[in-house]
CSV table of C-alpha atoms and ligand atoms in Angstrom, one decimal:
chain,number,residue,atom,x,y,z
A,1,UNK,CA,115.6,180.2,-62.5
A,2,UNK,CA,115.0,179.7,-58.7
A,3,UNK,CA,114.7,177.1,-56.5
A,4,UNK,CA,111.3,178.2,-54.9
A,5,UNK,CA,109.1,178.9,-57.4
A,6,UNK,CA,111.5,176.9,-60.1
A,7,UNK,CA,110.8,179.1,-63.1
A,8,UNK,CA,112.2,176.2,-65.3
A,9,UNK,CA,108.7,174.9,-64.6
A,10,UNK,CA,109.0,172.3,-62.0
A,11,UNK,CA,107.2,172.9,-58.5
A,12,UNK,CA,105.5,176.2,-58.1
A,13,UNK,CA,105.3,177.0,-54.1
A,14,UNK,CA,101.6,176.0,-53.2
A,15,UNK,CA,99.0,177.4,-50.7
A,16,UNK,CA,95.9,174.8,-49.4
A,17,UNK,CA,93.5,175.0,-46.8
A,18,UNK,CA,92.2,171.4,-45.9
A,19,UNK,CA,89.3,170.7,-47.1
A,20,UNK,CA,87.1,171.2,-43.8
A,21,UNK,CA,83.8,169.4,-44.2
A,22,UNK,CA,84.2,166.2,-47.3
A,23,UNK,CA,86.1,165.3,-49.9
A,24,UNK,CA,90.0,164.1,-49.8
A,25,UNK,CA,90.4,165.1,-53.3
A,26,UNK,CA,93.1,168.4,-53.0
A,27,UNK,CA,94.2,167.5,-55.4
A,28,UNK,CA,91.5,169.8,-57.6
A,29,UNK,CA,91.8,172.5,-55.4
A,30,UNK,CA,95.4,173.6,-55.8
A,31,UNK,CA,95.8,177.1,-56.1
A,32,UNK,CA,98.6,177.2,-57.3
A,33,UNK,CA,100.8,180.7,-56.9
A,34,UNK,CA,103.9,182.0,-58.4
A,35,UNK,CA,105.1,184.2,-56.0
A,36,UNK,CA,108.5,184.7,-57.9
A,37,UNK,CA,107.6,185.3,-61.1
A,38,UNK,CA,105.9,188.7,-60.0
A,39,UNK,CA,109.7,190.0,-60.2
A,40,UNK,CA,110.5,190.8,-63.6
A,41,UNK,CA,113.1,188.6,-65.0
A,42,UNK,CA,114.9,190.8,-67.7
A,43,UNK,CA,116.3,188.3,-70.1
A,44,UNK,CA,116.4,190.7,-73.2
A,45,UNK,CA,118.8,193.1,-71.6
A,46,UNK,CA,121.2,191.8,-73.9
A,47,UNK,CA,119.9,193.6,-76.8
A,48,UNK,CA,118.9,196.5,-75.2
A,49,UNK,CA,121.7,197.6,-73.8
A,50,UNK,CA,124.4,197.3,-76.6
A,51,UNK,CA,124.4,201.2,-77.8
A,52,UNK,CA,127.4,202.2,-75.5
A,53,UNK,CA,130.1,202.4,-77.7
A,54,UNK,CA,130.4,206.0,-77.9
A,55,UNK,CA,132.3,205.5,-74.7
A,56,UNK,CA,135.3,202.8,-75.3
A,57,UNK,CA,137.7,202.9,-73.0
A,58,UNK,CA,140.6,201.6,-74.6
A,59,UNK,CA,142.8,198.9,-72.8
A,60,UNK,CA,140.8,199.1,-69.5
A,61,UNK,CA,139.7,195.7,-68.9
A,62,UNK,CA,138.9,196.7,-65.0
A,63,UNK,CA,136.1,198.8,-65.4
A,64,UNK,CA,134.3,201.5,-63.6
A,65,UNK,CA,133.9,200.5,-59.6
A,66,UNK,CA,130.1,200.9,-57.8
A,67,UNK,CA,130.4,200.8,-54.0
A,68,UNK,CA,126.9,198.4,-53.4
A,69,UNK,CA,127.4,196.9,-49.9
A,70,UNK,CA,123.8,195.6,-50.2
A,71,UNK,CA,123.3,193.0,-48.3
A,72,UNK,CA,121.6,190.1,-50.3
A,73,UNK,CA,118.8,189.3,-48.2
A,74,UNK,CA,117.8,192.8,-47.9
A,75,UNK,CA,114.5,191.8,-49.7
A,76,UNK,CA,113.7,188.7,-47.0
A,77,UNK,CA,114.3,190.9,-43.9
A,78,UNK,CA,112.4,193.9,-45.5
A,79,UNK,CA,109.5,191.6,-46.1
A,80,UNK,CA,110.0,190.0,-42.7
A,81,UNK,CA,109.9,193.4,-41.1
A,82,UNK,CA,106.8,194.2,-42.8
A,83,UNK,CA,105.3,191.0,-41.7
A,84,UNK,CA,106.4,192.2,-38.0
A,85,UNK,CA,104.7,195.2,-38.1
A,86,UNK,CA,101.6,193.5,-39.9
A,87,UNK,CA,101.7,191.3,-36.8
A,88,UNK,CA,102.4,193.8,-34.2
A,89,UNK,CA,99.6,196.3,-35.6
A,90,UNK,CA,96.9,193.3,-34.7
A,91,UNK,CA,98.7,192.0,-31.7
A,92,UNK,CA,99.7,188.5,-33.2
A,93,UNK,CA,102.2,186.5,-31.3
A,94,UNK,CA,104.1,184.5,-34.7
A,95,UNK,CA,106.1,181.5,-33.8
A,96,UNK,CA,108.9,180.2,-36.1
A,97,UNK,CA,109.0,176.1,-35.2
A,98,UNK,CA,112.4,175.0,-36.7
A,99,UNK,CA,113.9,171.7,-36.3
A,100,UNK,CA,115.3,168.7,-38.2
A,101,UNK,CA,113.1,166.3,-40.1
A,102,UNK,CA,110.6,164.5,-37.7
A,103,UNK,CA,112.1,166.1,-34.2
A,104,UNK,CA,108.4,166.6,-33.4
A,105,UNK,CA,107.2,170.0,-34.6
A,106,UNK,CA,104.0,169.0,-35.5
A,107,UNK,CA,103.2,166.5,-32.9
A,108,UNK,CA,104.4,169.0,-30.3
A,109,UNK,CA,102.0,171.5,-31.9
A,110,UNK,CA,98.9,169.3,-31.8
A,111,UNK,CA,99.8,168.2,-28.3
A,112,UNK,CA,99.3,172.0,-27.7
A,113,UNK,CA,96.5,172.9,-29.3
A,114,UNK,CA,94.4,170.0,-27.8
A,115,UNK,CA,95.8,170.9,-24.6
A,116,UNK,CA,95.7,174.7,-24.5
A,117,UNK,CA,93.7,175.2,-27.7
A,118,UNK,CA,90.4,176.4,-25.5
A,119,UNK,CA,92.7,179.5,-24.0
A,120,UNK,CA,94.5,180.8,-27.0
A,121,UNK,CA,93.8,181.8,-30.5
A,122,UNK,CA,95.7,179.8,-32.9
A,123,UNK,CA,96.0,179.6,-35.9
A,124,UNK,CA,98.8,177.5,-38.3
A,125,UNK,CA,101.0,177.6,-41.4
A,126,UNK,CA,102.7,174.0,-42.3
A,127,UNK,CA,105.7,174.2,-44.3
A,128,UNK,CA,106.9,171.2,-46.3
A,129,UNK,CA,108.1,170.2,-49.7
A,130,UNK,CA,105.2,167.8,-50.7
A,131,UNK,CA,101.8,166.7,-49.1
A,132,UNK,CA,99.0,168.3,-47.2
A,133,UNK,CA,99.7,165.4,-44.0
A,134,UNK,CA,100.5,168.0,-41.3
A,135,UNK,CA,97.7,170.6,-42.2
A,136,UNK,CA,95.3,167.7,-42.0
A,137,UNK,CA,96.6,166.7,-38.9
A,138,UNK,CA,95.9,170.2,-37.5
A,139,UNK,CA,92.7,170.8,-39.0
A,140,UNK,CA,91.6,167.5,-37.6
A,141,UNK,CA,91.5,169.5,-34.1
A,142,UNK,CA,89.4,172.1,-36.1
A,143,UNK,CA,92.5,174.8,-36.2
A,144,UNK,CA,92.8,177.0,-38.8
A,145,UNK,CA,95.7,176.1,-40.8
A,146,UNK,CA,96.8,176.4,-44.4
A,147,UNK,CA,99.5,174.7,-46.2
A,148,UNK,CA,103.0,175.8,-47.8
A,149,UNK,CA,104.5,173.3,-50.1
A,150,UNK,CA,107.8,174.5,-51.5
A,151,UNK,CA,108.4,172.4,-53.5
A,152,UNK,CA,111.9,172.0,-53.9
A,153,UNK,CA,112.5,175.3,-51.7
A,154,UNK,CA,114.4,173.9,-48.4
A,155,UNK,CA,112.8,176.5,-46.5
A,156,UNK,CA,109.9,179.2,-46.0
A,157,UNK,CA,110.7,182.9,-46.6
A,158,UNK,CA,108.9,186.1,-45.9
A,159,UNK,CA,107.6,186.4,-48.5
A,160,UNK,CA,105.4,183.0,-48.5
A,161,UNK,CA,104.8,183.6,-45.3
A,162,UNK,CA,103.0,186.9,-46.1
A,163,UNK,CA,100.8,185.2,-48.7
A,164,UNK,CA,99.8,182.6,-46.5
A,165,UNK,CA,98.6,184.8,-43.2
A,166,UNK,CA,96.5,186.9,-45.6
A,167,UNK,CA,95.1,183.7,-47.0
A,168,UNK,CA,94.5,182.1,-43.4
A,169,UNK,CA,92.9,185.6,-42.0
A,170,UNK,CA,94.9,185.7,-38.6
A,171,UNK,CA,92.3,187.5,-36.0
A,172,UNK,CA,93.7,190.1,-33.7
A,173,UNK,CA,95.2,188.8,-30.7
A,174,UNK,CA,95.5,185.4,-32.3
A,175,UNK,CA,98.8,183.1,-31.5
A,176,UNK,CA,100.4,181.9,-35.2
A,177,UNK,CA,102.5,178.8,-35.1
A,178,UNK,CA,104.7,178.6,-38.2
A,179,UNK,CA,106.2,175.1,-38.9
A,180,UNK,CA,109.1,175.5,-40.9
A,181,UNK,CA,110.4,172.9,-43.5
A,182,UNK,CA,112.4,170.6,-41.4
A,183,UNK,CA,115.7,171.3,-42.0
A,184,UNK,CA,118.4,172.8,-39.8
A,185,UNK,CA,120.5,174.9,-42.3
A,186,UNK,CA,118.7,176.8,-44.3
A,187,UNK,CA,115.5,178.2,-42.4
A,188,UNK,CA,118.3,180.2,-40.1
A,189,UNK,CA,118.8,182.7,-42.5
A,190,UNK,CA,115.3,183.5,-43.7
A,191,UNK,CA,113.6,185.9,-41.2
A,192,UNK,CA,110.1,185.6,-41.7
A,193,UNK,CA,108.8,188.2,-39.4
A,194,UNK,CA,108.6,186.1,-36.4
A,195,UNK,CA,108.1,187.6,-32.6
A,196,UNK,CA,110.2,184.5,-31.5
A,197,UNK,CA,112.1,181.4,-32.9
A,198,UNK,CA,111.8,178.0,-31.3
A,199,UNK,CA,114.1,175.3,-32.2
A,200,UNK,CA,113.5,171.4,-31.7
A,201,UNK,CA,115.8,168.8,-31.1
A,202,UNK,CA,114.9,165.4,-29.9
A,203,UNK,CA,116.7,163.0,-27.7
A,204,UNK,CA,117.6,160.4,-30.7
A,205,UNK,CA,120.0,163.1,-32.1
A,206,UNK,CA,123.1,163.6,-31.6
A,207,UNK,CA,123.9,166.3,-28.5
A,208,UNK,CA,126.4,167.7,-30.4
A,209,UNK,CA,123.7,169.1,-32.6
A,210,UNK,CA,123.7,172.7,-31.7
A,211,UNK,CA,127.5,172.9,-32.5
A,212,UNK,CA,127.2,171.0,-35.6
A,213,UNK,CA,124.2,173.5,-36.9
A,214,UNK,CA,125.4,176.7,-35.0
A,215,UNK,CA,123.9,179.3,-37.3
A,216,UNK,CA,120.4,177.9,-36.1
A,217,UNK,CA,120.9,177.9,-32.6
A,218,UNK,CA,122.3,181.6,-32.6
A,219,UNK,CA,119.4,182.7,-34.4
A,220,UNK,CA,117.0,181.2,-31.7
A,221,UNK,CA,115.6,182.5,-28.6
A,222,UNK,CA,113.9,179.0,-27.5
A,223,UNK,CA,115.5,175.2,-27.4
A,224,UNK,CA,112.9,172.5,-27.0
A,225,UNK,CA,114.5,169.2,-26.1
A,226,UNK,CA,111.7,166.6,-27.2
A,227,UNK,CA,111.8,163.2,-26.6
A,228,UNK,CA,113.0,163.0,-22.9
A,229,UNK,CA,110.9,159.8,-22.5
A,230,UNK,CA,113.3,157.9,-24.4
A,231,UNK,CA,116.4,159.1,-22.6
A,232,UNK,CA,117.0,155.9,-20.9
A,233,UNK,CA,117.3,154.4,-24.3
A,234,UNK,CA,119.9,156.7,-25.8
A,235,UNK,CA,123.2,158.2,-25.6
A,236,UNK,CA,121.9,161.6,-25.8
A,237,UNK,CA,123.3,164.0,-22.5
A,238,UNK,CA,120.7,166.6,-21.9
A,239,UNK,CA,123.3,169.0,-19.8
A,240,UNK,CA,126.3,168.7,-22.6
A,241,UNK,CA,123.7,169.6,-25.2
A,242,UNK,CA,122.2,172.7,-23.4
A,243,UNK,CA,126.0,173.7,-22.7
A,244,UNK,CA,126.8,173.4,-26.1
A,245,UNK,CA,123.6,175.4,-27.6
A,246,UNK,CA,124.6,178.2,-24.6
A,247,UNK,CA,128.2,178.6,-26.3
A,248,UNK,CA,126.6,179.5,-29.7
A,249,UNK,CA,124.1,181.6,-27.8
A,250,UNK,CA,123.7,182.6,-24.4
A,251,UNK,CA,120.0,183.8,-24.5
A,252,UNK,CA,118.5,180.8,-25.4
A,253,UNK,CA,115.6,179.7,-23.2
A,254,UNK,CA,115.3,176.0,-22.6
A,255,UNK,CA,112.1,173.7,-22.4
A,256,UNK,CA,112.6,169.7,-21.6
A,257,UNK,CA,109.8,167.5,-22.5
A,258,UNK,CA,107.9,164.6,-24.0
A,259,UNK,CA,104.8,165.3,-26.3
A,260,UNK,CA,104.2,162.2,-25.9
A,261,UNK,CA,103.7,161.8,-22.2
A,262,UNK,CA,103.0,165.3,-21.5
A,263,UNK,CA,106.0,165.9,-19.0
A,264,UNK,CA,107.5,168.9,-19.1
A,265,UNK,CA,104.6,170.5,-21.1
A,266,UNK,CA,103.3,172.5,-18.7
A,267,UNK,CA,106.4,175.0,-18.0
A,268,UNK,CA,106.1,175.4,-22.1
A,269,UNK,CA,102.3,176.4,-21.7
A,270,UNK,CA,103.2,179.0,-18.9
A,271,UNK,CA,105.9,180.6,-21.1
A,272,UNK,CA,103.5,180.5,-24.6
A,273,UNK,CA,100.6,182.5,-22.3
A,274,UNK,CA,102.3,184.6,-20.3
A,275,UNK,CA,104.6,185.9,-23.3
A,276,UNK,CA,101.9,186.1,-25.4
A,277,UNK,CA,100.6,188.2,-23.2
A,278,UNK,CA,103.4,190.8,-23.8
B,1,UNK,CA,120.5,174.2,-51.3
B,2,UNK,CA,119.2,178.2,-49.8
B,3,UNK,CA,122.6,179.1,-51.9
B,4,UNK,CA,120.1,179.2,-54.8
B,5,UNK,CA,117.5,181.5,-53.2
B,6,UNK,CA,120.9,184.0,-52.6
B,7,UNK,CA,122.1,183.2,-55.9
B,8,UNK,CA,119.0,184.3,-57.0
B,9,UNK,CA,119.0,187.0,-55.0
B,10,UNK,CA,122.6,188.4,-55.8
B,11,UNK,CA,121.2,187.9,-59.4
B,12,UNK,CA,118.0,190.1,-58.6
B,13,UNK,CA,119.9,192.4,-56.9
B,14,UNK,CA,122.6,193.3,-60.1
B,15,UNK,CA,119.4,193.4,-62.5
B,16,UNK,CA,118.2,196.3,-60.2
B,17,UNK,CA,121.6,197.9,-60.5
B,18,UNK,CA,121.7,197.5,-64.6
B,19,UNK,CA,118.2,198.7,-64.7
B,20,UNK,CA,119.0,201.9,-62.2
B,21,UNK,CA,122.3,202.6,-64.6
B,22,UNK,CA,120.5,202.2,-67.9
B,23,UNK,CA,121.7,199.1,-68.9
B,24,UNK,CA,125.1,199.4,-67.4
B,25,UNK,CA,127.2,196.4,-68.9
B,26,UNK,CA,128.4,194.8,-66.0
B,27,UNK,CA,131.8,192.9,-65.9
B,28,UNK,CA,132.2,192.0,-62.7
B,29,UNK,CA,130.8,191.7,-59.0
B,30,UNK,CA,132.4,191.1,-55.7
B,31,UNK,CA,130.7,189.2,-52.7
B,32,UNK,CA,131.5,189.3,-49.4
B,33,UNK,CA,130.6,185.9,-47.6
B,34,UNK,CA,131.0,185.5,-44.1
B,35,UNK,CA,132.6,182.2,-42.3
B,36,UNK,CA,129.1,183.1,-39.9
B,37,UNK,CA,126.9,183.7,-42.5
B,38,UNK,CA,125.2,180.3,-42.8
B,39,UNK,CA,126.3,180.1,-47.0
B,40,UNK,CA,128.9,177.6,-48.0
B,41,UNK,CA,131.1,179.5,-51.2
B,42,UNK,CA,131.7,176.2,-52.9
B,43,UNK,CA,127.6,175.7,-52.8
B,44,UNK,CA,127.4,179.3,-53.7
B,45,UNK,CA,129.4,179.4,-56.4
B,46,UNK,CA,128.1,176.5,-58.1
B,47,UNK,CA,124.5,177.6,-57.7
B,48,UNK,CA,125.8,181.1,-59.5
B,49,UNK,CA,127.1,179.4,-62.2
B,50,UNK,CA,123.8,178.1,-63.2
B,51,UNK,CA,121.5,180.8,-62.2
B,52,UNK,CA,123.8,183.4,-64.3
B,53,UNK,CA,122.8,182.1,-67.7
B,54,UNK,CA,120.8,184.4,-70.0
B,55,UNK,CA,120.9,187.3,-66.6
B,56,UNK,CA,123.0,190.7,-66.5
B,57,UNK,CA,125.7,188.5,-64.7
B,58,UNK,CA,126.0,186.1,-67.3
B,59,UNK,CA,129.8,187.1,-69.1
B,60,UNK,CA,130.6,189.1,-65.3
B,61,UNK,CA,133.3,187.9,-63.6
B,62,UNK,CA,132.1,186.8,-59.9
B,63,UNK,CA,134.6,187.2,-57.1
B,64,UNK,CA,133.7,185.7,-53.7
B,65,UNK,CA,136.0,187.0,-50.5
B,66,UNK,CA,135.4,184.9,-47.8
B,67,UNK,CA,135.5,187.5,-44.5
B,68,UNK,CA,137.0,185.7,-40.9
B,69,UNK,CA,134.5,185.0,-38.3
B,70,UNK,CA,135.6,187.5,-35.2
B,71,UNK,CA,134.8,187.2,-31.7
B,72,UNK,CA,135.6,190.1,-29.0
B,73,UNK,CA,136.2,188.2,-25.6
B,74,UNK,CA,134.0,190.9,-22.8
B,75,UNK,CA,136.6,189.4,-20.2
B,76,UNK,CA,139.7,190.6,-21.3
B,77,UNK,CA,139.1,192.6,-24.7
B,78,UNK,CA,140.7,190.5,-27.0
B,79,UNK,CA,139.9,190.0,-30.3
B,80,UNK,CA,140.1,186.6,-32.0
B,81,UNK,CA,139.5,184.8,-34.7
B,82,UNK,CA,136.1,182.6,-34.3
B,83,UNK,CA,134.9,180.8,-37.1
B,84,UNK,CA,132.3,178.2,-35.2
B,85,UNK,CA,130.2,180.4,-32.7
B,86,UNK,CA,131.2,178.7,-29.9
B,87,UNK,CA,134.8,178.9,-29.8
B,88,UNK,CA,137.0,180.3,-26.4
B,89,UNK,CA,139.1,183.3,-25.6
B,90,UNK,CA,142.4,182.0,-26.0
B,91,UNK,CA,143.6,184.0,-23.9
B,92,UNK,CA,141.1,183.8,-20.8
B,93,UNK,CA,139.2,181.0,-21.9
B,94,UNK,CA,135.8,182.8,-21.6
B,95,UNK,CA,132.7,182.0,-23.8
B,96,UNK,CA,131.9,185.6,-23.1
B,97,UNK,CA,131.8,187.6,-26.4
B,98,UNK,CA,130.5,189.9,-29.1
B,99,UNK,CA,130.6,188.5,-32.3
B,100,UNK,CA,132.5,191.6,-34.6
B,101,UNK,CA,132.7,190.3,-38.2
B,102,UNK,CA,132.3,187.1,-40.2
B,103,UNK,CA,128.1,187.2,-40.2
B,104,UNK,CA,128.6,189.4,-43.8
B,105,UNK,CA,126.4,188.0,-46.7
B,106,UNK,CA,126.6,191.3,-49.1
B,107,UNK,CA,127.2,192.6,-52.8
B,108,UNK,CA,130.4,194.7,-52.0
B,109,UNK,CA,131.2,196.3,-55.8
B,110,UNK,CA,129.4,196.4,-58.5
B,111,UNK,CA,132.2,196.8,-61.7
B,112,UNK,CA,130.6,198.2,-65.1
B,113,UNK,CA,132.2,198.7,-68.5
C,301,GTP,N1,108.8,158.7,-28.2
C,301,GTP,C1,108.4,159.9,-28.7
C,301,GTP,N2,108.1,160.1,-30.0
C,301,GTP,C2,107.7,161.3,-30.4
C,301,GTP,C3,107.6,162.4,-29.5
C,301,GTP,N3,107.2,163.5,-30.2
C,301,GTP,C4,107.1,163.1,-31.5
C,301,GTP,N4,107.4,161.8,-31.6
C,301,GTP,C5,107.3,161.0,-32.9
C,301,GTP,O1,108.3,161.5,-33.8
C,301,GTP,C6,107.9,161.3,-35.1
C,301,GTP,C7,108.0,162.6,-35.9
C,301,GTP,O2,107.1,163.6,-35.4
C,301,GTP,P1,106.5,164.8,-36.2
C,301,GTP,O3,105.7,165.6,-35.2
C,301,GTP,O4,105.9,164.4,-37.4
C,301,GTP,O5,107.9,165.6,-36.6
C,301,GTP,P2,108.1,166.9,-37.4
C,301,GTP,O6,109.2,167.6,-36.8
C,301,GTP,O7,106.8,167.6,-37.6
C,301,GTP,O8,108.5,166.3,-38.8
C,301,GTP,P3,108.7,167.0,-40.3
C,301,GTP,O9,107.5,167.9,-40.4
C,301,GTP,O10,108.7,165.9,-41.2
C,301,GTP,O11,110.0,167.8,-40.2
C,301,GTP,C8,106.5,160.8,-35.0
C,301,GTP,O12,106.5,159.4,-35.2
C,301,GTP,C9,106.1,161.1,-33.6
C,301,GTP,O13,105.1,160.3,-33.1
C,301,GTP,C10,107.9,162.2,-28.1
C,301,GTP,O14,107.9,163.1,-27.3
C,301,GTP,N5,108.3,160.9,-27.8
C,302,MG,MG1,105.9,168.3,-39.3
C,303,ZN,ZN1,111.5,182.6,-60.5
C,304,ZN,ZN1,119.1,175.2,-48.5
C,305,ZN,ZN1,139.4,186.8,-22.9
């Protein structure tokens, strides 16, 4: 069993394109995709593999030692690298958007696209458990997008990443905005073949987050700090949190804004082109 | 719960092995997990416990090490023990460092009959 696919039978990892011109009815139009169950699953080993006892070893209850030192995600970060080079080969600049639930991934994306959406190529893959509502929202400013339901998968992985890119057609020189599920744990350890990894926290959490959810902020290269309109209504200390995310990792780049009034937006548009450009 | 995904993966990983050793019975496996890594054992194990049934791991015995988090302090040169990311030299009180050990997620041994 896993918890992406769920091979027990429950929530299969899904891949939908909005429908662009009529009809709300996605429900039809599913295409639903196993990616997991391509990996054979060897339950009959059992019986198979019985016919060893021309080769007791009496009173050893320790065995025979195999040096492995694998380490366990070697099949995410091979993926991920294949991804890499998938998106290297055509030019494509991949963004990773990771934050907590409802930090503003997606409305800082849309602010984007309407924005900047006439000077760059891009093109979008939602991640969530359930629904279609943030692909919609993108394909309402006529983006390409397609959308990753996991199910009950807490977070995208190379491999549904790869599916998803081939699906959506990515054109060379094209900008791809991932939007992670929204979750702060478990997204850090799944490379998905990403040329950077941008990480949103808004103002109404705590600014202790970065220390609370240090794997993520080490893995990042960019902090967006959304939100900044409401700073005069809460607690939240801009400086202590950019101090804190720095102790976990000094690299990170920092962008302060509100999608909703646009401040601060611009210095994040100048950083999009210009490394896009690289 | 990603402790499912590596469970699963752990599990993947040990079906390769038993395939690659034709049909190697195998009894037990150790796993390194790093204080860095981003896994919690206690969530680990318990995903293992239910993932194992009807696999090659499924009568193994599982042994989980957990390894320190290390810093090296670029300041001075100590090494110290830094199990959070973000904590200070104690002896210089720099944030200035190389992480050295506790990011470890890996299948160490593999132990067949
Ligand atoms: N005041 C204010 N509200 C914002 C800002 N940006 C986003 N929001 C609001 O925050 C809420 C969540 O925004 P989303 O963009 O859906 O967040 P998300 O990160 O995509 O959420 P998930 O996909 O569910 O993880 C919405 O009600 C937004 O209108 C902002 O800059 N200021
Ligand atoms: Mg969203
Ligand atoms: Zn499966
Ligand atoms: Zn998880
Ligand atoms: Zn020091």
């Amino acid at each position: 069993m896993c918890d992406t696919c769920g091979c027990e039978g429950d929530s299969p990892v899904t891949y939908n394109k909005p429908n662009e011109e009529h009809s709300h009815d996605e429900k039809n139009e599913h295409s639903h995709e196993h990616p997991h169950h391509e990996h054979p699953h060897h339950h009959d080993h059992a019986d198979k593999h019985h016919s060893h006892d021309h080769k007791h070893e009496h009173g050893h209850s320790h065995g025979k030692e195999m040096k492995i030192e694998q380490n366990i995600l070697t099949k995410n970060n091979s993926l991920a690298e294949r991804n890499r080079g998938y998106f290297e080969a055509k030019n494509i600049f991949a963004l990773n958007l990771v934050s907590s639930p409802g930090s503003g991934k997606t409305s800082l994306l849309e602010r984007t696209l309407k924005d900047i959406g006439q000077d760059l190529n891009f093109y979008v893959v939602e991640g969530d458990q359930q629904t279609m509502n943030d692909a919609n929202r993108i394909a309402a400013l006529k983006v390409p997008v397609i959308q990753i339901n996991t199910g009950n998968g807490c977070h995208l992985d190379a491999e549904m990443v790869n599916k998803a890119v081939k699906q959506l057609n990515v054109a060379n020189d094209a900008v791809l905005v991932i939007e992670n599920v929204g979750n702060l744990v478990c997204p850090s350890l799944f490379d998905l073949g990403e040329s950077k990894r941008v990480v949103v926290i808004s103002v109404t959490e705590g600014d202790d987050k970065p220390i609370k959810y240090p794997t993520m902020f080490h893995s990042a290269d960019i902090c967006i700090i959304n939100k900044i309109d409401l700073l005069p209504y809460v607690d939240f200390d801009v400086e202590k949190a950019k101090n804190y995310a720095s102790s976990v990792n000094h690299h990170l780049k920092f962008f302060e804004v509100s999608v909703k009034t646009g401040e601060g937006m611009s210095a994040w548009y100048a950083w999009l082109k210009d490394t896009q450009q690289h | 719960m990603h402790e499912l995904s590596i469970a699963t993966s752990i599990i993947e990983i040990a079906e390769e092995f038993a395939i690659k050793n034709k049909g190697a019975n195998i009894i037990k496996i150790e796993i390194e997990v790093g204080e860095l890594s981003g896994i919690v054992v206690d969530s680990l194990e318990f995903a293992l416990e239910l993932a194992i049934e009807k696999t090659v791991l499924e009568r193994a015995k599982i042994i989980i090490t957990t390894i320190k988090g290390m810093a090296r302090c670029k300041q001075c040169g100590n090494e110290y023990v830094n199990s959070d990311w973000y904590t200070a030299c104690p002896q210089c009180a720099s944030m200035d460092f190389d992480i050295t050990g506790g990011k470890e997620l890996q299948i160490k041994s593999i132990f067949i009959e």
